[in-house]
Amino acid sequence: MAGDQGDQTTASTRRRYRHIDKFLDKPGPSTDPDFVPGTPTIANLEQSRVLVIGAGGLGCEILKNLAMSGFRDIHVIDMDTIDVSNLNRQFLFRKDDVGMSKAEVAAASVMKRCKDVKITPFNGKIQDKDEDFYMQFKIIICGLDSIEARRWINATLVSMVDMGNPESLKPLVDGGTEGFKGQARVILPSLTSCIECQLDMHAPRAAVPLCTLATIPRQPEHCIEWAKIIAWEEHRRDTVLDNDDPEHITWLYQKALNRAKEFNIPGVTYQMTQGVVKNIIPAIASTNAIIAAACCNEAFKLATSCNPNLSNYMMYTGDDSIYTFTFEHEQKPDCPVCGNLAKTIVVNPNDTLQQFIESLGERPEAQLKKPTLRTESTSLYFQSPPSLEEQTRPNLAKRLGELVSDGEEIGVSDPAFTIDFKFKLVFQS
């Protein structure tokens, strides 16, 4: 009797996924040569362990889609808690959930509706997990709102690749949205173009002149930038600013709020402070739904081989009309993550080291905010510890032509990333 009930439960579960089985029960004109229709592929789909990074607007859509696409073993990680402002588009959350962990609430919400799906939540930072954690997954899907976090997981997955162990290569499906625009991309670490190769497609925010921040702020964002750049340096320079530390964000918020009151500027909020400091990208529910669908479609194809996966970048715009464009972004040999050559940067030899360091935060191909620089023979500038910063500080006022030679390579590190960057400085003629 118990066996009959188990068979009935299994049959009932499979009926829920009959729309999926139509793609897996027989081969099609584009299926992979290794594709095996029927039970083996369905079992492989159900057993594929998938990690979703981010349980916000995009992450909620991704979790829902994966659960309804036949994936049974899903893990989700997010360090944020639910804010009332999330409720307009992050549909897995309710008013009573405000203040609770996004990952835990999202997992429970999906499992309540899809009882045959197991979702394991992790409330924390992706940087707190080691390589063994990421090695257990077959596919990793990013629904992040931070360029820095994308760069970190990208570098980590590339560093995990062991050419003698095919299981060490973890496909990364990355989705991102900004207003009515979005993109989905498939990255095979070390084999295809990675996020760092494509970094110049995500230009940093236009810099606000320091004099504006220091003397005549006009917008709430200016007050927040002032707190981050000037106030933090004056009051807490011995502490490295952690964009993910609530205490640090709260300190910046209070400083920015006081600054805004001083200049009668309304609009500074804790959420805006997070957005400015972490460079969080705004989201719209319909764009999230489209990009999440594209990401889950790619994960489904990677898990089943029922169709070729995206190669390798899809752009979407929905402001004037609905438009998509797919192209293959090429791997760059001078990529600091997956390449083996130093990236060439053209510089003015008369610029000071201070000016060059500031430019690294603005250059689309670098976007480094607290870089430490060194050549093969000498240290140019250290951000920390304080003793080394003080020792190398005089170099900030020196011209690049005094410190390095034309065509010389420098090493650059940044506390936000696990890798070192190599740049070849070529002087303007």
Coordinates of N, CA and C in Angstrom, one line a residue, residues 239-374:
T239 N 40.2 52.4 9.4 CA 39.3 51.3 9.2 C 38.9 51.3 7.7
V240 N 39.1 50.1 7.1 CA 38.7 49.9 5.7 C 37.2 49.8 5.6
L241 N 36.6 50.7 4.8 CA 35.2 50.8 4.6 C 34.7 49.5 4.0
D242 N 33.7 48.8 4.7 CA 33.1 47.6 4.2 C 31.7 48.0 3.7
N243 N 31.4 47.9 2.4 CA 30.1 48.3 1.9 C 29.0 47.4 2.4
D244 N 29.3 46.2 2.9 CA 28.3 45.3 3.3 C 28.1 45.2 4.8
D245 N 28.8 46.1 5.5 CA 28.7 46.1 7.0 C 27.6 47.1 7.4
P246 N 26.5 46.7 8.0 CA 25.4 47.6 8.4 C 25.9 48.7 9.3
E247 N 26.9 48.5 10.2 CA 27.3 49.6 11.0 C 28.0 50.7 10.2
H248 N 28.8 50.3 9.2 CA 29.5 51.3 8.4 C 28.5 52.1 7.6
I249 N 27.5 51.4 7.0 CA 26.4 52.1 6.2 C 25.6 53.0 7.1
T250 N 25.3 52.6 8.3 CA 24.6 53.5 9.2 C 25.4 54.7 9.6
W251 N 26.7 54.5 9.8 CA 27.5 55.7 10.1 C 27.5 56.7 9.0
L252 N 27.7 56.2 7.8 CA 27.7 57.1 6.6 C 26.3 57.7 6.4
Y253 N 25.2 57.0 6.7 CA 23.9 57.6 6.6 C 23.7 58.7 7.5
Q254 N 24.1 58.5 8.8 CA 24.0 59.6 9.8 C 24.8 60.8 9.4
K255 N 26.0 60.6 8.9 CA 26.9 61.8 8.5 C 26.2 62.5 7.3
A256 N 25.8 61.7 6.3 CA 25.1 62.3 5.1 C 23.9 63.0 5.5
L257 N 23.1 62.5 6.4 CA 21.8 63.1 6.8 C 22.1 64.5 7.5
N258 N 23.1 64.5 8.4 CA 23.5 65.8 9.0 C 24.0 66.8 8.0
R259 N 24.7 66.3 7.0 CA 25.3 67.2 6.0 C 24.1 67.8 5.1
A260 N 23.1 66.9 4.8 CA 22.0 67.3 4.0 C 21.1 68.4 4.8
K261 N 21.0 68.2 6.1 CA 20.2 69.2 6.9 C 20.9 70.5 6.9
E262 N 22.3 70.5 6.9 CA 23.0 71.7 7.0 C 22.8 72.5 5.7
F263 N 22.6 71.9 4.6 CA 22.4 72.6 3.3 C 21.0 72.5 2.8
N264 N 20.1 72.1 3.7 CA 18.6 72.1 3.4 C 18.3 71.2 2.1
I265 N 19.0 70.0 2.1 CA 18.8 69.1 1.0 C 18.0 67.9 1.5
P266 N 16.7 67.8 1.0 CA 15.9 66.6 1.4 C 16.3 65.3 0.6
G267 N 15.8 64.2 1.1 CA 15.9 63.0 0.3 C 16.9 61.9 0.7
V268 N 17.8 62.3 1.7 CA 18.8 61.3 2.1 C 18.1 60.2 2.9
T269 N 18.2 58.9 2.5 CA 17.6 57.8 3.3 C 18.7 56.7 3.4
Y270 N 18.4 55.8 4.3 CA 19.3 54.7 4.5 C 19.4 53.9 3.2
Q271 N 18.3 53.6 2.5 CA 18.3 52.9 1.3 C 19.1 53.6 0.2
M272 N 19.0 54.9 0.1 CA 19.7 55.6 -0.9 C 21.2 55.6 -0.6
T273 N 21.6 55.6 0.7 CA 23.0 55.5 1.1 C 23.5 54.2 0.7
Q274 N 22.8 53.1 0.9 CA 23.2 51.8 0.4 C 23.4 51.8 -1.1
G275 N 22.5 52.4 -1.8 CA 22.6 52.4 -3.3 C 23.8 53.2 -3.8
V276 N 24.1 54.3 -3.2 CA 25.2 55.1 -3.6 C 26.5 54.5 -3.3
V277 N 26.6 54.0 -2.0 CA 27.9 53.4 -1.6 C 28.2 52.1 -2.3
K278 N 27.2 51.3 -2.5 CA 27.4 50.0 -3.1 C 27.2 50.0 -4.6
N279 N 26.8 51.2 -5.2 CA 26.6 51.3 -6.6 C 25.5 50.4 -7.0
I280 N 24.4 50.3 -6.2 CA 23.3 49.4 -6.5 C 22.5 49.9 -7.7
I281 N 22.1 49.0 -8.6 CA 21.4 49.4 -9.8 C 19.9 49.3 -9.6
P282 N 19.1 50.3 -10.0 CA 17.7 50.2 -9.8 C 17.0 49.1 -10.7
A283 N 15.9 48.7 -10.2 CA 15.2 47.5 -10.8 C 13.8 47.8 -11.1
I284 N 13.2 47.2 -12.2 CA 11.8 47.2 -12.5 C 11.3 45.8 -12.7
A285 N 10.1 45.5 -12.1 CA 9.6 44.2 -12.0 C 9.6 43.5 -13.4
S286 N 9.1 44.1 -14.4 CA 8.9 43.5 -15.7 C 10.3 43.1 -16.3
T287 N 11.3 44.0 -16.1 CA 12.6 43.7 -16.6 C 13.2 42.5 -15.9
N288 N 13.0 42.5 -14.6 CA 13.5 41.3 -13.8 C 12.9 40.0 -14.3
A289 N 11.6 40.0 -14.6 CA 10.9 38.8 -15.0 C 11.5 38.3 -16.4
I290 N 11.8 39.2 -17.3 CA 12.3 38.8 -18.6 C 13.7 38.3 -18.5
I291 N 14.6 39.0 -17.7 CA 16.0 38.5 -17.6 C 16.0 37.2 -16.8
A292 N 15.2 37.1 -15.7 CA 15.2 35.9 -14.9 C 14.8 34.7 -15.8
A293 N 13.8 34.9 -16.7 CA 13.4 33.8 -17.6 C 14.5 33.4 -18.5
A294 N 15.3 34.4 -19.0 CA 16.4 34.1 -19.9 C 17.5 33.3 -19.1
C295 N 17.8 33.7 -17.9 CA 18.8 33.0 -17.1 C 18.4 31.6 -16.8
C296 N 17.1 31.4 -16.4 CA 16.6 30.0 -16.1 C 16.6 29.1 -17.3
N297 N 16.3 29.7 -18.4 CA 16.3 29.0 -19.7 C 17.7 28.5 -20.0
E298 N 18.7 29.3 -19.7 CA 20.1 28.8 -19.9 C 20.5 27.8 -18.9
A299 N 20.1 27.9 -17.7 CA 20.4 26.9 -16.7 C 19.7 25.6 -17.1
F300 N 18.5 25.6 -17.6 CA 17.8 24.4 -18.0 C 18.5 23.7 -19.1
K301 N 19.0 24.5 -20.1 CA 19.7 23.9 -21.2 C 21.1 23.3 -20.8
L302 N 21.8 24.0 -19.8 CA 23.0 23.5 -19.3 C 22.8 22.2 -18.6
A303 N 21.7 22.1 -17.8 CA 21.5 20.9 -17.0 C 21.0 19.7 -17.9
T304 N 20.4 19.9 -19.0 CA 19.8 18.8 -19.8 C 20.4 18.6 -21.2
S305 N 21.1 19.6 -21.7 CA 21.7 19.5 -23.1 C 20.6 19.4 -24.1
C306 N 19.4 19.9 -23.8 CA 18.3 19.7 -24.8 C 18.4 20.7 -25.9
N307 N 19.2 21.8 -25.7 CA 19.4 22.8 -26.8 C 20.8 23.5 -26.5
P308 N 21.4 24.0 -27.5 CA 22.7 24.7 -27.3 C 22.4 25.9 -26.3
N309 N 23.4 26.2 -25.5 CA 23.3 27.3 -24.6 C 23.7 28.6 -25.3
L310 N 23.3 29.7 -24.7 CA 23.6 31.0 -25.2 C 25.1 31.2 -25.4
S311 N 25.5 31.8 -26.5 CA 26.9 32.1 -26.8 C 27.1 33.5 -27.2
N312 N 27.3 34.4 -26.3 CA 27.3 34.2 -24.8 C 26.7 35.3 -24.1
Y313 N 26.1 36.3 -24.8 CA 25.7 37.6 -24.2 C 24.4 38.0 -24.9
M314 N 23.3 38.2 -24.1 CA 22.0 38.7 -24.7 C 21.7 40.0 -24.0
M315 N 21.5 41.1 -24.8 CA 21.1 42.4 -24.3 C 19.6 42.6 -24.6
Y316 N 18.9 43.2 -23.6 CA 17.5 43.5 -23.7 C 17.2 45.0 -23.4
T317 N 16.4 45.6 -24.2 CA 15.9 47.0 -23.9 C 14.4 47.0 -24.0
G318 N 13.8 47.7 -23.1 CA 12.3 47.8 -23.2 C 11.8 49.2 -22.9
D319 N 12.6 50.2 -23.2 CA 12.1 51.6 -22.9 C 11.3 52.1 -24.0
D320 N 11.8 52.1 -25.3 CA 11.0 52.6 -26.4 C 10.2 51.5 -27.0
S321 N 10.7 50.3 -27.1 CA 10.1 49.1 -27.6 C 10.7 47.9 -27.0
I322 N 10.4 46.7 -27.4 CA 11.0 45.5 -26.9 C 12.0 45.1 -27.9
Y323 N 13.3 45.0 -27.5 CA 14.4 44.7 -28.4 C 15.4 43.8 -27.7
T324 N 15.9 42.8 -28.4 CA 17.0 41.9 -27.9 C 18.0 41.8 -28.9
F325 N 19.2 41.6 -28.5 CA 20.3 41.4 -29.4 C 21.3 40.4 -28.7
T326 N 21.7 39.4 -29.5 CA 22.6 38.4 -28.9 C 23.9 38.4 -29.7
F327 N 25.0 38.4 -29.0 CA 26.3 38.3 -29.7 C 27.3 37.6 -28.8
E328 N 28.4 37.2 -29.4 CA 29.5 36.5 -28.7 C 30.6 37.5 -28.3
H329 N 30.7 37.7 -27.0 CA 31.7 38.5 -26.4 C 33.0 37.7 -26.4
E330 N 34.1 38.3 -27.0 CA 35.3 37.5 -27.1 C 36.2 37.6 -25.8
Q331 N 36.9 36.5 -25.5 CA 37.8 36.5 -24.4 C 39.0 37.4 -24.7
K332 N 39.4 38.1 -23.7 CA 40.5 39.1 -23.8 C 41.8 38.4 -23.3
P333 N 42.8 38.4 -24.1 CA 44.1 37.8 -23.6 C 44.7 38.6 -22.5
D334 N 44.4 39.9 -22.4 CA 44.9 40.7 -21.3 C 44.0 40.9 -20.1
C335 N 43.0 40.0 -20.0 CA 42.0 40.1 -18.9 C 42.8 39.7 -17.7
P336 N 42.7 40.5 -16.6 CA 43.4 40.2 -15.4 C 42.9 38.9 -14.6
V337 N 41.8 38.4 -15.0 CA 41.2 37.2 -14.4 C 41.5 35.9 -15.2
C338 N 41.1 35.9 -16.4 CA 41.2 34.7 -17.2 C 42.3 34.8 -18.3
G339 N 42.9 35.9 -18.5 CA 44.0 36.1 -19.4 C 45.3 35.9 -18.8
N340 N 46.4 36.1 -19.6 CA 47.8 35.9 -19.1 C 48.7 37.1 -19.5
L341 N 48.1 38.1 -20.0 CA 48.9 39.3 -20.4 C 48.5 40.5 -19.5
A342 N 49.4 41.5 -19.4 CA 49.1 42.7 -18.7 C 48.2 43.6 -19.6
K343 N 47.2 44.2 -19.0 CA 46.3 45.1 -19.7 C 47.1 46.5 -19.9
T344 N 47.1 47.0 -21.2 CA 47.7 48.2 -21.5 C 46.9 49.4 -21.1
I345 N 47.4 50.4 -20.4 CA 46.8 51.6 -20.1 C 47.6 52.8 -20.6
V346 N 47.1 53.7 -21.4 CA 47.8 54.8 -21.8 C 47.7 55.9 -20.8
V347 N 48.8 56.5 -20.3 CA 48.8 57.5 -19.3 C 49.6 58.7 -19.7
N348 N 49.4 59.8 -19.0 CA 50.2 61.0 -19.2 C 51.3 60.9 -18.2
P349 N 52.6 60.9 -18.6 CA 53.7 60.8 -17.7 C 53.8 62.0 -16.7
N350 N 53.1 63.1 -17.0 CA 53.1 64.3 -16.2 C 52.0 64.2 -15.1
D351 N 51.1 63.3 -15.2 CA 50.1 63.1 -14.1 C 50.8 62.6 -12.9
T352 N 50.3 63.0 -11.7 CA 50.8 62.5 -10.5 C 50.3 61.1 -10.2
L353 N 50.9 60.4 -9.3 CA 50.4 59.1 -8.9 C 49.0 59.2 -8.3
Q354 N 48.8 60.3 -7.6 CA 47.5 60.5 -7.0 C 46.4 60.6 -8.1
Q355 N 46.7 61.3 -9.1 CA 45.8 61.4 -10.3 C 45.5 60.1 -10.9
F356 N 46.6 59.3 -11.1 CA 46.5 58.0 -11.7 C 45.6 57.1 -10.8
I357 N 45.8 57.1 -9.5 CA 45.0 56.2 -8.6 C 43.5 56.6 -8.7
E358 N 43.2 57.9 -8.8 CA 41.8 58.4 -8.9 C 41.2 57.9 -10.2
S359 N 42.1 57.9 -11.3 CA 41.6 57.5 -12.6 C 41.2 56.0 -12.7
L360 N 41.9 55.2 -11.8 CA 41.6 53.8 -11.8 C 40.1 53.5 -11.4
G361 N 39.6 54.4 -10.5 CA 38.2 54.3 -10.1 C 37.2 54.7 -11.2
E362 N 37.7 55.5 -12.2 CA 36.8 56.0 -13.2 C 37.0 55.2 -14.5
R363 N 38.1 54.6 -14.8 CA 38.3 53.9 -16.0 C 37.4 52.7 -16.1
P364 N 36.6 52.5 -17.2 CA 35.7 51.4 -17.3 C 36.4 50.1 -17.3
E365 N 37.7 50.0 -17.7 CA 38.4 48.7 -17.7 C 39.0 48.3 -16.4
A366 N 38.9 49.3 -15.4 CA 39.6 49.0 -14.1 C 38.6 49.1 -12.9
Q367 N 38.0 50.2 -12.7 CA 37.0 50.4 -11.6 C 37.5 49.9 -10.3
L368 N 38.7 50.3 -9.9 CA 39.3 50.0 -8.6 C 39.2 51.2 -7.7
K369 N 38.7 51.0 -6.5 CA 38.4 52.1 -5.6 C 39.5 52.4 -4.6
K370 N 40.2 51.3 -4.1 CA 41.2 51.5 -3.1 C 42.5 50.6 -3.5
P371 N 43.1 51.0 -4.6 CA 44.2 50.2 -5.1 C 45.5 50.4 -4.4
T372 N 46.2 49.3 -4.2 CA 47.6 49.4 -3.8 C 48.5 49.0 -5.0
L373 N 49.5 49.8 -5.2 CA 50.3 49.7 -6.5 C 51.8 49.4 -6.2
R374 N 52.4 48.6 -7.0 CA 53.8 48.3 -6.9 C 54.3 47.9 -8.2

